Tab-separated table of C-alpha atoms in Angstrom:
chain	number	residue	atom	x	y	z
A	144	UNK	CA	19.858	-11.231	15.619
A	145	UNK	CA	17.357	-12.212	13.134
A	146	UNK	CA	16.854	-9.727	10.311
A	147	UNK	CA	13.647	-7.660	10.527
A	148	UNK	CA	10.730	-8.559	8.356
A	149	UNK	CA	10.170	-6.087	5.195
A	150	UNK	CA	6.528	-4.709	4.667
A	151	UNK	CA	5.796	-3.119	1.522
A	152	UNK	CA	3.603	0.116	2.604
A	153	UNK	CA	1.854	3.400	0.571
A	154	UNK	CA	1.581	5.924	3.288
A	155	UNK	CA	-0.459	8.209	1.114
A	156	UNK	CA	-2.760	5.315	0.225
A	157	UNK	CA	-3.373	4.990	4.114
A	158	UNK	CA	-3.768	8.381	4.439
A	159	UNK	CA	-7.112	8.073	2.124
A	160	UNK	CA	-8.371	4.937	4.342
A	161	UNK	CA	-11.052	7.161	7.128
A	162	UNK	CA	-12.045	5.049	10.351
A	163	UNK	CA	-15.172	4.699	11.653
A	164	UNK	CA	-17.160	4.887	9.051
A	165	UNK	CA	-19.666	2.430	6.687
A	166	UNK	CA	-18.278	0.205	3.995
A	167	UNK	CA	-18.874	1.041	0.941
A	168	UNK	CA	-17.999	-0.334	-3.021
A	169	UNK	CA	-14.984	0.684	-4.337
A	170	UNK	CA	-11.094	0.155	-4.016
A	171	UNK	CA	-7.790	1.709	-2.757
A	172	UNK	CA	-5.916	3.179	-5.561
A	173	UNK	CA	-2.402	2.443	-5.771
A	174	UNK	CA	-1.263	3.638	-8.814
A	175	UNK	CA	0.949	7.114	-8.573
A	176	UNK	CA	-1.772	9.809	-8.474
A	177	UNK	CA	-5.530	9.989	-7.873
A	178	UNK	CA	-6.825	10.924	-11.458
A	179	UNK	CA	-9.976	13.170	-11.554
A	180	UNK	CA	-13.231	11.410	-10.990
A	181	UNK	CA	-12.084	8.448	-9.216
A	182	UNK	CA	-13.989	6.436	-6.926
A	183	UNK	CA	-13.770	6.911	-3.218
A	184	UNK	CA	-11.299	4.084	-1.567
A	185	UNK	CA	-13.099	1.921	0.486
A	186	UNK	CA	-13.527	2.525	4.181
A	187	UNK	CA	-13.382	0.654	6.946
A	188	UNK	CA	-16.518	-0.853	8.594
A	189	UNK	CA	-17.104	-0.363	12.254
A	190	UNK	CA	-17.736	-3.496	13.347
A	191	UNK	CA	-14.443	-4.522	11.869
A	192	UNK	CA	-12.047	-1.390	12.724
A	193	UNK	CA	-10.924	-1.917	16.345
A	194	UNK	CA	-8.383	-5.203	15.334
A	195	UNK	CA	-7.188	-2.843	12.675
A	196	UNK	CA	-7.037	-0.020	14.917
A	197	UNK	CA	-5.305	-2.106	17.689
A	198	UNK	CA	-3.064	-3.765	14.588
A	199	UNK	CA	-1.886	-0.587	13.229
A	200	UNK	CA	-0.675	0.973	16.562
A	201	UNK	CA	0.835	-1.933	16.988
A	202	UNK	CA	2.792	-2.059	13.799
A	203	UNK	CA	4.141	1.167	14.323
A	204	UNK	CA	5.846	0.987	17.370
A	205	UNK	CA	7.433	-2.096	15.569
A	206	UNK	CA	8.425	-0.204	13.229
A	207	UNK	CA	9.931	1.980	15.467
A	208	UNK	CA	11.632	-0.301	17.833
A	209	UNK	CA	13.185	-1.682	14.299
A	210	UNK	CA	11.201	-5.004	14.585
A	211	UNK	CA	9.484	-4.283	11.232
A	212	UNK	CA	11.095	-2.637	8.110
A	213	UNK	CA	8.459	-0.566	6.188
A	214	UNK	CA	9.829	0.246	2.654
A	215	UNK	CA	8.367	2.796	-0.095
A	216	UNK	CA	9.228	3.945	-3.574
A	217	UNK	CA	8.676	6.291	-6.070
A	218	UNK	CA	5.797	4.922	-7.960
A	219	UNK	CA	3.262	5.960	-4.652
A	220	UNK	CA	2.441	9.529	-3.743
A	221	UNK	CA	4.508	11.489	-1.474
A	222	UNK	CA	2.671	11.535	1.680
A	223	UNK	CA	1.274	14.433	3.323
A	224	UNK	CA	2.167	15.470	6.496
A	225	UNK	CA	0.496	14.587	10.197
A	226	UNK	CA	-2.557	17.303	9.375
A	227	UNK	CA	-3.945	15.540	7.398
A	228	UNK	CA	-3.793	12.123	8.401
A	229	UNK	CA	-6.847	13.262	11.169
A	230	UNK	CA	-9.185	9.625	11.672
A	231	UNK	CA	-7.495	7.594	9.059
A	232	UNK	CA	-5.354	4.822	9.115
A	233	UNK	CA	-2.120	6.508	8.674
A	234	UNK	CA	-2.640	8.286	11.901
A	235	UNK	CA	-2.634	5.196	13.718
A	236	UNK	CA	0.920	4.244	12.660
A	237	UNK	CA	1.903	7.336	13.512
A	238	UNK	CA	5.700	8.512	12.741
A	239	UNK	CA	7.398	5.582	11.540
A	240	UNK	CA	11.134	5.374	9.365
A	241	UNK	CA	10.890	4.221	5.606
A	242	UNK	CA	13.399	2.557	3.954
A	243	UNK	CA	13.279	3.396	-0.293
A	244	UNK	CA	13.799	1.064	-2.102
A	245	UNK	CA	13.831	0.850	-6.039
A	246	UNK	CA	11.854	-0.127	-8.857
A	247	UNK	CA	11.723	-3.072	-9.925
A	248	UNK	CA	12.658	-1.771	-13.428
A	249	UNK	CA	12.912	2.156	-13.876
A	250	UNK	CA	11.657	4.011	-16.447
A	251	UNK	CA	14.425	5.482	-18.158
A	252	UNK	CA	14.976	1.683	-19.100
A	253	UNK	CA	12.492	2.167	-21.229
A	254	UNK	CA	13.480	5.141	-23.075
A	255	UNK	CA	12.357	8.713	-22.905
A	256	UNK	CA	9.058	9.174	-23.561
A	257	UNK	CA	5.993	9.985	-21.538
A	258	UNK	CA	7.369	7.611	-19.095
A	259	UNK	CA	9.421	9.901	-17.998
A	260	UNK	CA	6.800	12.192	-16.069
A	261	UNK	CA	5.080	10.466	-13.111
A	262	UNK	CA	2.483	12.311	-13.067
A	263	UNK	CA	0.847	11.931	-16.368
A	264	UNK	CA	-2.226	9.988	-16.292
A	265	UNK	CA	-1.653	6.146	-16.991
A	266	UNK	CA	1.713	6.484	-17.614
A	267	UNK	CA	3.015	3.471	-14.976
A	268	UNK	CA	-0.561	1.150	-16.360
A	269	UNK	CA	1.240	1.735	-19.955
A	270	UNK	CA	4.710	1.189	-19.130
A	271	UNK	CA	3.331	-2.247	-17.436
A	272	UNK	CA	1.950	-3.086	-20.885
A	273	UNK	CA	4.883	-2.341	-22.923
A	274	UNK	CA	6.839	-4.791	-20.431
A	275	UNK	CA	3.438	-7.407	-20.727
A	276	UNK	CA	3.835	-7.164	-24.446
A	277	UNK	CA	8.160	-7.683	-24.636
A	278	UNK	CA	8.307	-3.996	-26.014
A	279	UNK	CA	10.847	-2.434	-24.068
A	280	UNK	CA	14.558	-1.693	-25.559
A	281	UNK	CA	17.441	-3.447	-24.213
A	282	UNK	CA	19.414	-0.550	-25.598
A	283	UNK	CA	19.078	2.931	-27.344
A	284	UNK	CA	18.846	6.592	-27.354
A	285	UNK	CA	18.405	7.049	-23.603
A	286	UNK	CA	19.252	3.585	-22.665
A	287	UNK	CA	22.458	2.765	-21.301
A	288	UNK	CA	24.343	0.198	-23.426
A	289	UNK	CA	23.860	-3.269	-21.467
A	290	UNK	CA	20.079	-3.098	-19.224
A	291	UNK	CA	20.715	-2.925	-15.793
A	292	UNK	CA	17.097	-4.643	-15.324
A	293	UNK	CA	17.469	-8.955	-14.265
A	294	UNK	CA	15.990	-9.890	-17.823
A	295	UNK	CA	14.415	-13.222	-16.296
A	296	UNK	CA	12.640	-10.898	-13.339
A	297	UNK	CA	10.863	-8.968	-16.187
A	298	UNK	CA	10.049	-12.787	-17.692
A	299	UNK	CA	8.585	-13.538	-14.202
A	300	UNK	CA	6.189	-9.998	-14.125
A	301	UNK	CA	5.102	-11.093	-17.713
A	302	UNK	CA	3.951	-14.345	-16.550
A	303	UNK	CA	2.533	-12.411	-13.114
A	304	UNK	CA	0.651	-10.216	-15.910
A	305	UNK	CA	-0.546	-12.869	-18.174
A	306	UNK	CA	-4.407	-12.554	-17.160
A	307	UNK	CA	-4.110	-9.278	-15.593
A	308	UNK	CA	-5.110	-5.749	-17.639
A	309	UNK	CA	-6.251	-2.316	-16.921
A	310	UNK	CA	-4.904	-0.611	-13.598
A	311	UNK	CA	-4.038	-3.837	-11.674
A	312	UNK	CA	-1.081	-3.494	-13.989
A	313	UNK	CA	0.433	-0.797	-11.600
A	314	UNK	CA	-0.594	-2.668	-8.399
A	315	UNK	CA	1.103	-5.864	-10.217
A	316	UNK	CA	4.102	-3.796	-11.064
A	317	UNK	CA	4.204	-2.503	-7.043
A	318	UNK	CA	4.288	-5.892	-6.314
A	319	UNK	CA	6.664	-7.189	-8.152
A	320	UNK	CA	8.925	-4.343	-7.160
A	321	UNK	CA	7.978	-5.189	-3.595
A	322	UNK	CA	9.601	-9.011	-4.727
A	323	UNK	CA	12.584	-7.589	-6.274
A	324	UNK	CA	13.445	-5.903	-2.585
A	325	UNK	CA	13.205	-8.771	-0.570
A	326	UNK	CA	9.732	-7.332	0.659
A	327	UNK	CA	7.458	-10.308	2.134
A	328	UNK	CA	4.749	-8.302	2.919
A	329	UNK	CA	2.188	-5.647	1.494
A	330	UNK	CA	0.699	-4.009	3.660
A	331	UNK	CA	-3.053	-2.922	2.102
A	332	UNK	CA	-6.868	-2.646	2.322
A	333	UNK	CA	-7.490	-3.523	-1.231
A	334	UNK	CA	-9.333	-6.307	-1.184
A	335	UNK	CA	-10.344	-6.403	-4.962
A	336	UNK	CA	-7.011	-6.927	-5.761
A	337	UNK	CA	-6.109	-9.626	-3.293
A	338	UNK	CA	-9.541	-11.846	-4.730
A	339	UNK	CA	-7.619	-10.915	-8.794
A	340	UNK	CA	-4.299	-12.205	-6.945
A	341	UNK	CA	-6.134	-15.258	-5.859
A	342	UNK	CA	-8.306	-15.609	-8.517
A	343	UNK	CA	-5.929	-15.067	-11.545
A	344	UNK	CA	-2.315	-14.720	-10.972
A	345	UNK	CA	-1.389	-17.355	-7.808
A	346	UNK	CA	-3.203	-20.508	-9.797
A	347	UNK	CA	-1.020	-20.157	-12.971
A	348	UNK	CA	2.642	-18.514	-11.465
A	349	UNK	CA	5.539	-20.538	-10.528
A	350	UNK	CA	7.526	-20.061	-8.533
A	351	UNK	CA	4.865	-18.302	-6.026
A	352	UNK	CA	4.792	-15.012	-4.995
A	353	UNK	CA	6.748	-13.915	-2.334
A	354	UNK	CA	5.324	-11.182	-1.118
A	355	UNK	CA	2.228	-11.245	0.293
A	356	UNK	CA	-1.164	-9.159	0.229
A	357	UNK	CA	-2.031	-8.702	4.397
A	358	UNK	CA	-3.882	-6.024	5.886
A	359	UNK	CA	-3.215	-4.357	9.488
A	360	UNK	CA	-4.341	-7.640	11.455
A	361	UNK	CA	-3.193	-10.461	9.059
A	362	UNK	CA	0.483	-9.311	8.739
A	363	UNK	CA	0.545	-9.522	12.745
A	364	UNK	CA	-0.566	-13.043	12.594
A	365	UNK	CA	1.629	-13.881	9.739
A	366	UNK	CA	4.447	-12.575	12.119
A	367	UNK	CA	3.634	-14.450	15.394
A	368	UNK	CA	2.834	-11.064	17.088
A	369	UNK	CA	0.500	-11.519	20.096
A	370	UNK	CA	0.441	-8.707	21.821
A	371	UNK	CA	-1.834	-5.611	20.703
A	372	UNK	CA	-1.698	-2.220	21.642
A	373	UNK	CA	-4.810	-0.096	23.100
A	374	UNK	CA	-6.333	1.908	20.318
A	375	UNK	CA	-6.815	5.775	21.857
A	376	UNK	CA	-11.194	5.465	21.735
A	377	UNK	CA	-13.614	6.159	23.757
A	378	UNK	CA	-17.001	5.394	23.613
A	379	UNK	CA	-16.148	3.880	20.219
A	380	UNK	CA	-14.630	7.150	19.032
A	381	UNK	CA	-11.295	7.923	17.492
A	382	UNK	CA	-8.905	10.217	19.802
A	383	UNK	CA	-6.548	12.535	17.461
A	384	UNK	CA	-3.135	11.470	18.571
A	385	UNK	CA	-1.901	15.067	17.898
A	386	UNK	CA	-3.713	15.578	21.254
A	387	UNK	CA	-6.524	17.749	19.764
A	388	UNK	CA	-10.242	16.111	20.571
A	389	UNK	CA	-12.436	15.452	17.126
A	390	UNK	CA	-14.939	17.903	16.407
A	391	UNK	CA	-17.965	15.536	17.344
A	392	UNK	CA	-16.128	14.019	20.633
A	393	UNK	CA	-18.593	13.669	23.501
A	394	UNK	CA	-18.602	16.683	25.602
A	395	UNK	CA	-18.259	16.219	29.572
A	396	UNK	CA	-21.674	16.751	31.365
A	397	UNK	CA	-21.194	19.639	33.783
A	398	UNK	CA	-22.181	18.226	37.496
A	399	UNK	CA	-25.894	17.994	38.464
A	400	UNK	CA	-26.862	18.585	34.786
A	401	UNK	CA	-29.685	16.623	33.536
A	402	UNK	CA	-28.007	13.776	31.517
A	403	UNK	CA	-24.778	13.487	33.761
């Protein structure tokens, strides 16, 4: 029996992806909390969401029949629970088992410091630049003896980092964790970092990356999966799968009215 394929996947980011609605600028964040002031993620367009609504039901009953492995970590948000996933693209996966996996290197590595709290703002963006730079301890006071990090795997994110600053650090960093798990997949709407993954890190790293960037749709290709299931719409409106109709669902006509 082959081994199930392992997707990389931030519920909580999903969670903040609506349906149905215009585009607009902007980008999913990734890193461990929203900070205050940040831009909106980006949404999907209508003319585009019905493959990725059709996609993402589809993926999780994969998930569920154990066909695909979605794995998580500690470095994304915990995710909410099913009220408020209402019209976004977490609802559409519905309940699906995650497998945790580690990070790629963990912070107490590093010593203990601000690293320590997760939720301090920029902390993961600054522990990527310490490892960028080489600054990180390979023992000390809060470090065990001998680093229980693969030395050369922290060589490969430097090289992954090399033209990459700012908060693409942290997506880098999710990434390479993603690697370091045997992930092939990451599942994600962020386009801006998929063109910085084309544009600056794929051209100049060696060996290539093996995990891969995919939204809903793509990572279905990339797996040979045909089939697709029916998203719950009608009238090209999103259904609540918790069985409770959205607030501006059409209303049935009463007979012999006017418009019926």
């Amino acid at each position: 029996m082959s081994t199930a394929p392992r997707v990389l996947v931030d519920l909580a980011g999903l969670a903040r992806i609506p349906l149905l609605r215009p585009a607009r600028s902007g980008r999913l964040r990734t890193t461990f909390a929203s900070q205050p002031n940040e831009p909106a993620p980006p949404a999907v367009a209508a003319d585009a969401a019905s493959s990725e609504r059709a996609a993402l039901l589809t993926l999780g009953r994969l998930v569920r029949e154990g066909r695909v492995e979605f794995c998580s970590y500690s470095e994304f948000a915990a995710p909410d629970g099913p009220g408020a996933w209402r019209n976004t693209w977490r609802e559409l996966l519905g309940e699906v088992p995650v497998t945790k996996i580690e990070p790629a290197v963990s912070r107490a590595e590093l010593g203990e410091d601000v690293f320590r709290n997760l939720e301090q703002s920029g902390a993961l963006v600054r522990l990527c630049t310490r490892l960028k730079q080489g600054e990180w301890p390979a023992a000390g006071a809060g470090a065990p003896e001998a680093p229980s990090y693969d030395v050369h795997s922290v060589e490969r994110f430097r090289r992954m980092a090399a033209r990459v600053q700012g908060h693409h650090l942290a997506d880098l960093f999710h990434l390479w964790s993603a690697e370091c798990a045997g992930c092939a997949y990451w599942l994600s709407a962020d386009e801006t970092f998929a063109a910085l993954l084309r544009e600056r890190v794929e051209p100049i790293l060696a060996p290539a990356l093996t995990c891969r960037l995919v939204r809903p749709e793509r990572l279905l290709q990339q797996l040979g999966v045909e089939e697709r299931d029916t998203p719950p719409a009608e009238h090209g409106r999103v259904v609540s799968m918790t069985g409770r109709r959205p607030r501006d669902a059409d209303q049935e006509m009463p007979p012999g009215s006017p418009d019926g």
